[in-house]
PDB file of C-alpha atoms in Angstrom:
ATOM      1  CA  ASN A  11       0.000   0.000   0.000  1.00 73.00           C
ATOM      2  CA  ALA A  12       1.991   2.989  -1.299  1.00 82.00           C
ATOM      3  CA  GLY A  13      -0.583   5.647  -0.354  1.00 93.00           C
ATOM      4  CA  VAL A  14      -0.222   8.732  -2.555  1.00 96.00           C
ATOM      5  CA  THR A  15       2.622   8.790  -5.068  1.00 97.00           C
ATOM      6  CA  GLN A  16       3.801  11.736  -7.153  1.00 97.00           C
ATOM      7  CA  THR A  17       6.165  12.036 -10.085  1.00 97.00           C
ATOM      8  CA  PRO A  18       8.550  13.641 -10.671  1.00 97.00           C
ATOM      9  CA  LYS A  19      10.160  14.588  -7.334  1.00 96.00           C
ATOM     10  CA  PHE A  20      12.104  17.488  -8.824  1.00 96.00           C
ATOM     11  CA  GLN A  21      11.767  19.443 -12.054  1.00 96.00           C
ATOM     12  CA  VAL A  22      13.385  22.505 -13.572  1.00 97.00           C
ATOM     13  CA  LEU A  23      11.581  24.239 -16.435  1.00 97.00           C
ATOM     14  CA  LYS A  24      12.292  27.251 -18.567  1.00 97.00           C
ATOM     15  CA  THR A  25       9.647  29.949 -18.840  1.00 98.00           C
ATOM     16  CA  GLY A  26       7.058  28.929 -21.412  1.00 97.00           C
ATOM     17  CA  GLN A  27       7.688  25.194 -21.224  1.00 97.00           C
ATOM     18  CA  SER A  28       4.903  22.808 -20.352  1.00 97.00           C
ATOM     19  CA  MET A  29       4.781  19.789 -18.098  1.00 97.00           C
ATOM     20  CA  THR A  30       2.407  17.430 -16.325  1.00 97.00           C
ATOM     21  CA  LEU A  31       2.676  16.398 -12.694  1.00 98.00           C
ATOM     22  CA  GLN A  32       1.377  12.933 -12.040  1.00 97.00           C
ATOM     23  CA  CYS A  33      -0.412  11.705  -8.926  1.00 98.00           C
ATOM     24  CA  ALA A  34      -1.844   8.326  -8.034  1.00 97.00           C
ATOM     25  CA  GLN A  35      -3.454   6.886  -4.904  1.00 97.00           C
ATOM     26  CA  ASP A  36      -4.175   3.297  -3.998  1.00 95.00           C
ATOM     27  CA  MET A  37      -6.559   3.875  -1.083  1.00 93.00           C
ATOM     28  CA  ASN A  38      -9.744   3.894  -3.188  1.00 92.00           C
ATOM     29  CA  HIS A  39     -10.415   7.496  -2.192  1.00 91.00           C
ATOM     30  CA  ASN A  40     -13.102   9.463  -3.975  1.00 90.00           C
ATOM     31  CA  SER A  41     -11.613  12.940  -3.597  1.00 91.00           C
ATOM     32  CA  MET A  42      -8.263  14.186  -4.826  1.00 94.00           C
ATOM     33  CA  TYR A  43      -6.559  17.565  -4.564  1.00 95.00           C
ATOM     34  CA  TRP A  44      -3.631  19.583  -5.839  1.00 97.00           C
ATOM     35  CA  TYR A  45      -1.994  22.137  -3.558  1.00 97.00           C
ATOM     36  CA  ARG A  46       0.977  24.412  -3.867  1.00 97.00           C
ATOM     37  CA  GLN A  47       3.141  25.327  -0.914  1.00 96.00           C
ATOM     38  CA  ASP A  48       5.049  28.581  -0.806  1.00 93.00           C
ATOM     39  CA  PRO A  49       7.051  30.060   2.083  1.00 85.00           C
ATOM     40  CA  GLY A  50       4.856  32.098   4.412  1.00 81.00           C
ATOM     41  CA  MET A  51       1.657  31.136   2.587  1.00 83.00           C
ATOM     42  CA  GLY A  52       0.883  27.654   3.772  1.00 87.00           C
ATOM     43  CA  LEU A  53      -0.915  25.244   1.471  1.00 93.00           C
ATOM     44  CA  ARG A  54      -3.191  26.699  -1.171  1.00 94.00           C
ATOM     45  CA  LEU A  55      -5.659  24.624  -3.157  1.00 94.00           C
ATOM     46  CA  ILE A  56      -5.198  24.746  -6.927  1.00 96.00           C
ATOM     47  CA  TYR A  57      -7.819  22.259  -8.124  1.00 96.00           C
ATOM     48  CA  TYR A  58      -9.781  19.432  -6.623  1.00 94.00           C
ATOM     49  CA  SER A  59     -11.818  16.475  -7.790  1.00 93.00           C
ATOM     50  CA  ALA A  60     -14.633  15.550  -5.427  1.00 88.00           C
ATOM     51  CA  SER A  61     -15.230  12.309  -7.291  1.00 88.00           C
ATOM     52  CA  GLU A  62     -14.217  10.532 -10.461  1.00 89.00           C
ATOM     53  CA  GLY A  63     -15.368  12.516 -13.470  1.00 89.00           C
ATOM     54  CA  THR A  64     -15.546  15.894 -11.739  1.00 92.00           C
ATOM     55  CA  THR A  65     -12.994  18.661 -11.276  1.00 95.00           C
ATOM     56  CA  ASP A  66     -13.326  22.159  -9.863  1.00 93.00           C
ATOM     57  CA  LYS A  67     -11.174  25.200  -9.287  1.00 93.00           C
ATOM     58  CA  GLY A  68      -9.672  25.937  -5.938  1.00 91.00           C
ATOM     59  CA  GLU A  69      -8.138  29.100  -4.585  1.00 90.00           C
ATOM     60  CA  VAL A  70      -5.319  29.585  -7.147  1.00 95.00           C
ATOM     61  CA  PRO A  71      -6.247  27.825 -10.449  1.00 97.00           C
ATOM     62  CA  ASN A  72      -4.834  30.310 -12.970  1.00 96.00           C
ATOM     63  CA  GLY A  73      -2.151  28.809 -15.192  1.00 96.00           C
ATOM     64  CA  TYR A  74      -3.075  25.211 -14.395  1.00 98.00           C
ATOM     65  CA  ASN A  75      -5.306  22.489 -15.748  1.00 97.00           C
ATOM     66  CA  VAL A  76      -6.181  19.104 -14.297  1.00 98.00           C
ATOM     67  CA  SER A  77      -7.418  15.726 -15.432  1.00 97.00           C
ATOM     68  CA  ARG A  78      -9.038  13.076 -13.251  1.00 96.00           C
ATOM     69  CA  LEU A  79      -7.986  10.157 -15.450  1.00 89.00           C
ATOM     70  CA  ASN A  80      -9.727   7.536 -13.327  1.00 95.00           C
ATOM     71  CA  LYS A  81     -10.425   7.016  -9.646  1.00 95.00           C
ATOM     72  CA  ARG A  82      -6.725   6.481  -8.885  1.00 96.00           C
ATOM     73  CA  GLU A  83      -5.046   9.204 -10.928  1.00 97.00           C
ATOM     74  CA  PHE A  84      -5.223  12.994 -10.917  1.00 98.00           C
ATOM     75  CA  SER A  85      -2.764  14.984 -13.009  1.00 98.00           C
ATOM     76  CA  LEU A  86      -1.841  18.675 -12.969  1.00 98.00           C
ATOM     77  CA  ARG A  87      -0.669  20.397 -16.133  1.00 98.00           C
ATOM     78  CA  LEU A  88       1.225  23.629 -16.574  1.00 97.00           C
ATOM     79  CA  GLU A  89       0.708  24.708 -20.174  1.00 94.00           C
ATOM     80  CA  SER A  90       3.177  27.618 -20.201  1.00 96.00           C
ATOM     81  CA  ALA A  91       5.270  27.724 -17.068  1.00 97.00           C
ATOM     82  CA  ALA A  92       6.036  31.061 -15.391  1.00 97.00           C
ATOM     83  CA  PRO A  93       8.559  31.883 -12.626  1.00 97.00           C
ATOM     84  CA  SER A  94       5.586  32.579 -10.314  1.00 96.00           C
ATOM     85  CA  GLN A  95       4.794  28.872 -10.506  1.00 97.00           C
ATOM     86  CA  THR A  96       8.033  27.959  -8.784  1.00 97.00           C
ATOM     87  CA  SER A  97       6.758  26.080  -5.762  1.00 97.00           C
ATOM     88  CA  VAL A  98       6.376  22.713  -4.083  1.00 97.00           C
ATOM     89  CA  TYR A  99       3.295  20.874  -5.338  1.00 98.00           C
ATOM     90  CA  PHE A 100       1.424  18.357  -3.241  1.00 97.00           C
ATOM     91  CA  CYS A 101      -1.252  15.935  -4.295  1.00 97.00           C
ATOM     92  CA  ALA A 102      -3.670  14.648  -1.659  1.00 95.00           C
ATOM     93  CA  SER A 103      -6.604  12.290  -1.481  1.00 93.00           C
ATOM     94  CA  SER A 104      -9.399  11.617   0.997  1.00 89.00           C
ATOM     95  CA  ASN A 105     -12.767  10.058   1.618  1.00 84.00           C
ATOM     96  CA  PRO A 106     -14.776  12.768   3.383  1.00 76.00           C
ATOM     97  CA  LEU A 107     -17.086  11.340   6.008  1.00 71.00           C
ATOM     98  CA  ALA A 108     -20.534  12.519   6.991  1.00 64.00           C
ATOM     99  CA  GLY A 109     -20.223  15.022   9.815  1.00 63.00           C
ATOM    100  CA  GLY A 110     -17.204  16.726   8.339  1.00 66.00           C
ATOM    101  CA  LYS A 111     -14.199  14.538   9.145  1.00 73.00           C
ATOM    102  CA  ASP A 112     -11.919  14.618   6.138  1.00 79.00           C
ATOM    103  CA  GLU A 113      -8.403  13.298   6.700  1.00 86.00           C
ATOM    104  CA  GLN A 114      -6.332  14.131   3.662  1.00 90.00           C
ATOM    105  CA  TYR A 115      -3.381  11.927   2.757  1.00 93.00           C
ATOM    106  CA  PHE A 116      -0.554  13.782   1.072  1.00 96.00           C
ATOM    107  CA  GLY A 117       2.057  12.649  -1.392  1.00 96.00           C
ATOM    108  CA  PRO A 118       5.771  13.472  -0.958  1.00 95.00           C
ATOM    109  CA  GLY A 119       5.606  16.542  -3.201  1.00 96.00           C
ATOM    110  CA  THR A 120       7.165  17.786  -6.423  1.00 97.00           C
ATOM    111  CA  ARG A 121       9.661  20.637  -6.171  1.00 96.00           C
ATOM    112  CA  LEU A 122       9.326  22.737  -9.337  1.00 97.00           C
ATOM    113  CA  THR A 123      11.631  25.556 -10.343  1.00 97.00           C
ATOM    114  CA  VAL A 124      10.826  27.765 -13.332  1.00 97.00           C
ATOM    115  CA  THR A 125      13.703  29.889 -14.615  1.00 96.00           C
TER     116      THR A 125
ATOM    117  CA  GLY B  30     -14.276  32.738   2.298  1.00 81.00           C
ATOM    118  CA  GLU B  31     -12.615  31.201   5.315  1.00 88.00           C
ATOM    119  CA  ASN B  32      -9.465  32.802   6.698  1.00 93.00           C
ATOM    120  CA  VAL B  33      -7.188  30.927   9.098  1.00 96.00           C
ATOM    121  CA  GLU B  34      -4.504  32.761  11.032  1.00 96.00           C
ATOM    122  CA  GLN B  35      -1.778  30.825  12.799  1.00 97.00           C
ATOM    123  CA  HIS B  36       0.893  31.936  15.243  1.00 97.00           C
ATOM    124  CA  PRO B  37       3.677  31.890  16.059  1.00 97.00           C
ATOM    125  CA  SER B  38       5.398  31.272  12.736  1.00 95.00           C
ATOM    126  CA  THR B  39       8.452  29.876  14.527  1.00 97.00           C
ATOM    127  CA  LEU B  40       8.779  28.356  17.981  1.00 98.00           C
ATOM    128  CA  SER B  41      11.833  27.056  19.812  1.00 98.00           C
ATOM    129  CA  VAL B  42      11.484  25.069  23.019  1.00 98.00           C
ATOM    130  CA  GLN B  43      13.807  23.047  25.203  1.00 98.00           C
ATOM    131  CA  GLU B  44      13.327  19.309  25.146  1.00 98.00           C
ATOM    132  CA  GLY B  45      10.781  18.343  27.787  1.00 97.00           C
ATOM    133  CA  ASP B  46       8.995  21.698  27.738  1.00 98.00           C
ATOM    134  CA  SER B  47       5.524  22.260  26.308  1.00 98.00           C
ATOM    135  CA  ALA B  48       4.705  23.907  22.982  1.00 98.00           C
ATOM    136  CA  VAL B  49       1.500  25.726  22.121  1.00 98.00           C
ATOM    137  CA  ILE B  50       0.378  26.799  18.655  1.00 98.00           C
ATOM    138  CA  LYS B  51      -2.710  28.951  18.228  1.00 98.00           C
ATOM    139  CA  CYS B  52      -5.070  29.446  15.304  1.00 98.00           C
ATOM    140  CA  THR B  53      -8.140  31.544  14.641  1.00 98.00           C
ATOM    141  CA  TYR B  54     -10.736  31.132  11.928  1.00 97.00           C
ATOM    142  CA  SER B  55     -13.326  33.491  10.527  1.00 96.00           C
ATOM    143  CA  ASP B  56     -16.263  31.437   9.255  1.00 93.00           C
ATOM    144  CA  SER B  57     -18.624  29.944  11.822  1.00 92.00           C
ATOM    145  CA  ALA B  58     -19.644  27.334   9.224  1.00 90.00           C
ATOM    146  CA  SER B  59     -16.303  25.558   9.707  1.00 92.00           C
ATOM    147  CA  ASN B  60     -16.981  22.281  11.485  1.00 90.00           C
ATOM    148  CA  TYR B  61     -13.772  20.263  11.370  1.00 92.00           C
ATOM    149  CA  PHE B  62     -10.313  21.313  12.516  1.00 95.00           C
ATOM    150  CA  PRO B  63      -7.357  19.064  11.641  1.00 95.00           C
ATOM    151  CA  TRP B  64      -3.709  19.565  12.545  1.00 97.00           C
ATOM    152  CA  TYR B  65      -0.988  18.363  10.237  1.00 97.00           C
ATOM    153  CA  LYS B  66       2.711  17.773  10.864  1.00 97.00           C
ATOM    154  CA  GLN B  67       5.169  18.154   8.011  1.00 96.00           C
ATOM    155  CA  GLU B  68       8.669  16.787   8.355  1.00 95.00           C
ATOM    156  CA  LEU B  69      11.447  18.019   6.119  1.00 92.00           C
ATOM    157  CA  GLY B  70      11.072  16.815   2.537  1.00 90.00           C
ATOM    158  CA  LYS B  71       7.752  15.081   3.164  1.00 93.00           C
ATOM    159  CA  GLY B  72       4.076  15.791   2.737  1.00 94.00           C
ATOM    160  CA  PRO B  73       1.902  16.860   5.674  1.00 96.00           C
ATOM    161  CA  GLN B  74       0.450  14.127   7.855  1.00 95.00           C
ATOM    162  CA  LEU B  75      -2.598  14.347  10.118  1.00 94.00           C
ATOM    163  CA  ILE B  76      -1.697  14.143  13.801  1.00 97.00           C
ATOM    164  CA  ILE B  77      -4.953  15.069  15.516  1.00 96.00           C
ATOM    165  CA  ASP B  78      -8.316  16.566  14.636  1.00 94.00           C
ATOM    166  CA  ILE B  79     -11.396  17.891  16.367  1.00 93.00           C
ATOM    167  CA  ARG B  80     -14.972  18.416  15.308  1.00 89.00           C
ATOM    168  CA  SER B  81     -16.975  21.503  16.137  1.00 85.00           C
ATOM    169  CA  ASN B  82     -19.165  19.681  18.680  1.00 84.00           C
ATOM    170  CA  VAL B  83     -16.144  18.820  20.847  1.00 83.00           C
ATOM    171  CA  GLY B  84     -14.187  21.234  23.033  1.00 90.00           C
ATOM    172  CA  GLU B  85     -11.037  19.239  23.678  1.00 94.00           C
ATOM    173  CA  LYS B  86      -9.332  16.090  22.448  1.00 94.00           C
ATOM    174  CA  LYS B  87      -6.171  14.411  23.648  1.00 96.00           C
ATOM    175  CA  ASP B  88      -3.903  11.763  22.163  1.00 94.00           C
ATOM    176  CA  GLN B  89      -0.923  10.919  24.366  1.00 96.00           C
ATOM    177  CA  ARG B  90       1.315  14.027  24.402  1.00 97.00           C
ATOM    178  CA  ILE B  91      -0.814  15.968  21.942  1.00 98.00           C
ATOM    179  CA  ALA B  92      -4.036  17.816  22.706  1.00 98.00           C
ATOM    180  CA  VAL B  93      -6.238  20.200  20.797  1.00 98.00           C
ATOM    181  CA  THR B  94      -8.757  22.654  22.218  1.00 97.00           C
ATOM    182  CA  LEU B  95     -11.533  24.464  20.384  1.00 96.00           C
ATOM    183  CA  ASN B  96     -13.445  27.566  21.417  1.00 95.00           C
ATOM    184  CA  LYS B  97     -16.274  27.972  18.926  1.00 93.00           C
ATOM    185  CA  THR B  98     -17.518  31.211  20.415  1.00 93.00           C
ATOM    186  CA  ALA B  99     -14.160  32.905  20.041  1.00 95.00           C
ATOM    187  CA  LYS B 100     -13.365  31.003  16.830  1.00 96.00           C
ATOM    188  CA  HIS B 101      -9.979  29.830  17.947  1.00 95.00           C
ATOM    189  CA  PHE B 102      -8.304  26.495  18.450  1.00 97.00           C
ATOM    190  CA  SER B 103      -4.922  25.450  19.772  1.00 98.00           C
ATOM    191  CA  LEU B 104      -2.454  22.586  19.630  1.00 98.00           C
ATOM    192  CA  HIS B 105      -0.623  21.617  22.801  1.00 98.00           C
ATOM    193  CA  ILE B 106       2.397  19.323  22.793  1.00 98.00           C
ATOM    194  CA  THR B 107       3.698  18.290  26.196  1.00 97.00           C
ATOM    195  CA  GLU B 108       7.081  16.773  27.077  1.00 98.00           C
ATOM    196  CA  THR B 109       8.485  17.743  23.707  1.00 98.00           C
ATOM    197  CA  GLN B 110      11.095  15.532  22.070  1.00 97.00           C
ATOM    198  CA  PRO B 111      13.563  16.248  19.254  1.00 96.00           C
ATOM    199  CA  GLU B 112      11.424  14.203  16.853  1.00 96.00           C
ATOM    200  CA  ASP B 113       8.609  16.723  17.380  1.00 98.00           C
ATOM    201  CA  SER B 114      10.686  19.224  15.375  1.00 98.00           C
ATOM    202  CA  ALA B 115       8.705  19.904  12.198  1.00 97.00           C
ATOM    203  CA  VAL B 116       6.287  22.370  10.616  1.00 97.00           C
ATOM    204  CA  TYR B 117       2.755  22.208  12.006  1.00 98.00           C
ATOM    205  CA  PHE B 118      -0.311  23.389  10.094  1.00 97.00           C
ATOM    206  CA  CYS B 119      -3.737  24.055  11.495  1.00 97.00           C
ATOM    207  CA  ALA B 120      -6.741  23.993   9.203  1.00 96.00           C
ATOM    208  CA  ALA B 121     -10.436  24.773   9.247  1.00 95.00           C
ATOM    209  CA  SER B 122     -12.828  22.814   7.103  1.00 91.00           C
ATOM    210  CA  MET B 123     -16.445  23.213   5.999  1.00 85.00           C
ATOM    211  CA  VAL B 124     -18.773  21.868   3.360  1.00 76.00           C
ATOM    212  CA  SER B 125     -18.677  24.264   0.421  1.00 74.00           C
ATOM    213  CA  GLY B 126     -19.808  23.680  -3.147  1.00 67.00           C
ATOM    214  CA  GLY B 127     -20.458  20.018  -2.460  1.00 64.00           C
ATOM    215  CA  TYR B 128     -17.102  19.151  -0.988  1.00 72.00           C
ATOM    216  CA  GLN B 129     -15.269  19.516   2.311  1.00 75.00           C
ATOM    217  CA  LYS B 130     -13.204  22.652   1.739  1.00 85.00           C
ATOM    218  CA  VAL B 131     -10.044  22.893   3.845  1.00 90.00           C
ATOM    219  CA  THR B 132      -8.266  26.193   4.543  1.00 92.00           C
ATOM    220  CA  PHE B 133      -4.776  25.918   6.009  1.00 94.00           C
ATOM    221  CA  GLY B 134      -2.844  28.270   8.248  1.00 95.00           C
ATOM    222  CA  ILE B 135       0.628  29.383   7.165  1.00 95.00           C
ATOM    223  CA  GLY B 136       2.401  26.910   9.419  1.00 96.00           C
ATOM    224  CA  THR B 137       4.543  26.976  12.564  1.00 97.00           C
ATOM    225  CA  LYS B 138       8.117  25.761  12.467  1.00 96.00           C
ATOM    226  CA  LEU B 139       8.768  24.043  15.787  1.00 98.00           C
ATOM    227  CA  GLN B 140      12.320  23.417  16.887  1.00 98.00           C
ATOM    228  CA  VAL B 141      12.926  21.264  19.952  1.00 98.00           C
ATOM    229  CA  ILE B 142      16.390  21.868  21.358  1.00 97.00           C
ATOM    230  CA  PRO B 143      17.969  18.807  22.997  1.00 94.00           C
TER     231      PRO B 143
END
């Protein structure tokens, strides 16, 4: 049981290049999320997928697109990378319970640098 | 939307002492308050959580308190150990747009000095 896996672990892009961050979970969770983590700003939600077949914008969606490929996989795409997208990206998954409890399981992160 | 403020941003304590991290939230609709611990180079991991109908919860050396009226909640770590050194995030969560929306604080870097 690997939990949440992310690839790649590190990536350096030039401004304008594109790339896709991959995420997979093996816990049969319905919901999946992409966050970015920047110093002094905590974790900010980029996109989420409440269930297979649905995706919605989070707090900071501009410059990103997502695909919920199946129940296990949720990818994040940067079409034209900008230096402002330099960050650490985390994928998470959960099965929200009635009454509000929603433990999110995070992957190890992808450290992206855009030059 | 929800706004979560967390302080202090950094905290240094001697091994064996207690550490307290405080958070406030703005939206009374928030009903679930998790705390996550993030070790260097890893993703955050849930360490304790509390629902809005509970005032206090304890798990060994870790406890969380919630004051709904004042909209603040706190994490207490007693008898700190070097392995408690990490970044801790509080969060407030509510149902919004059909999903459980989580808003995180900015994090507290805890250093336990041996």
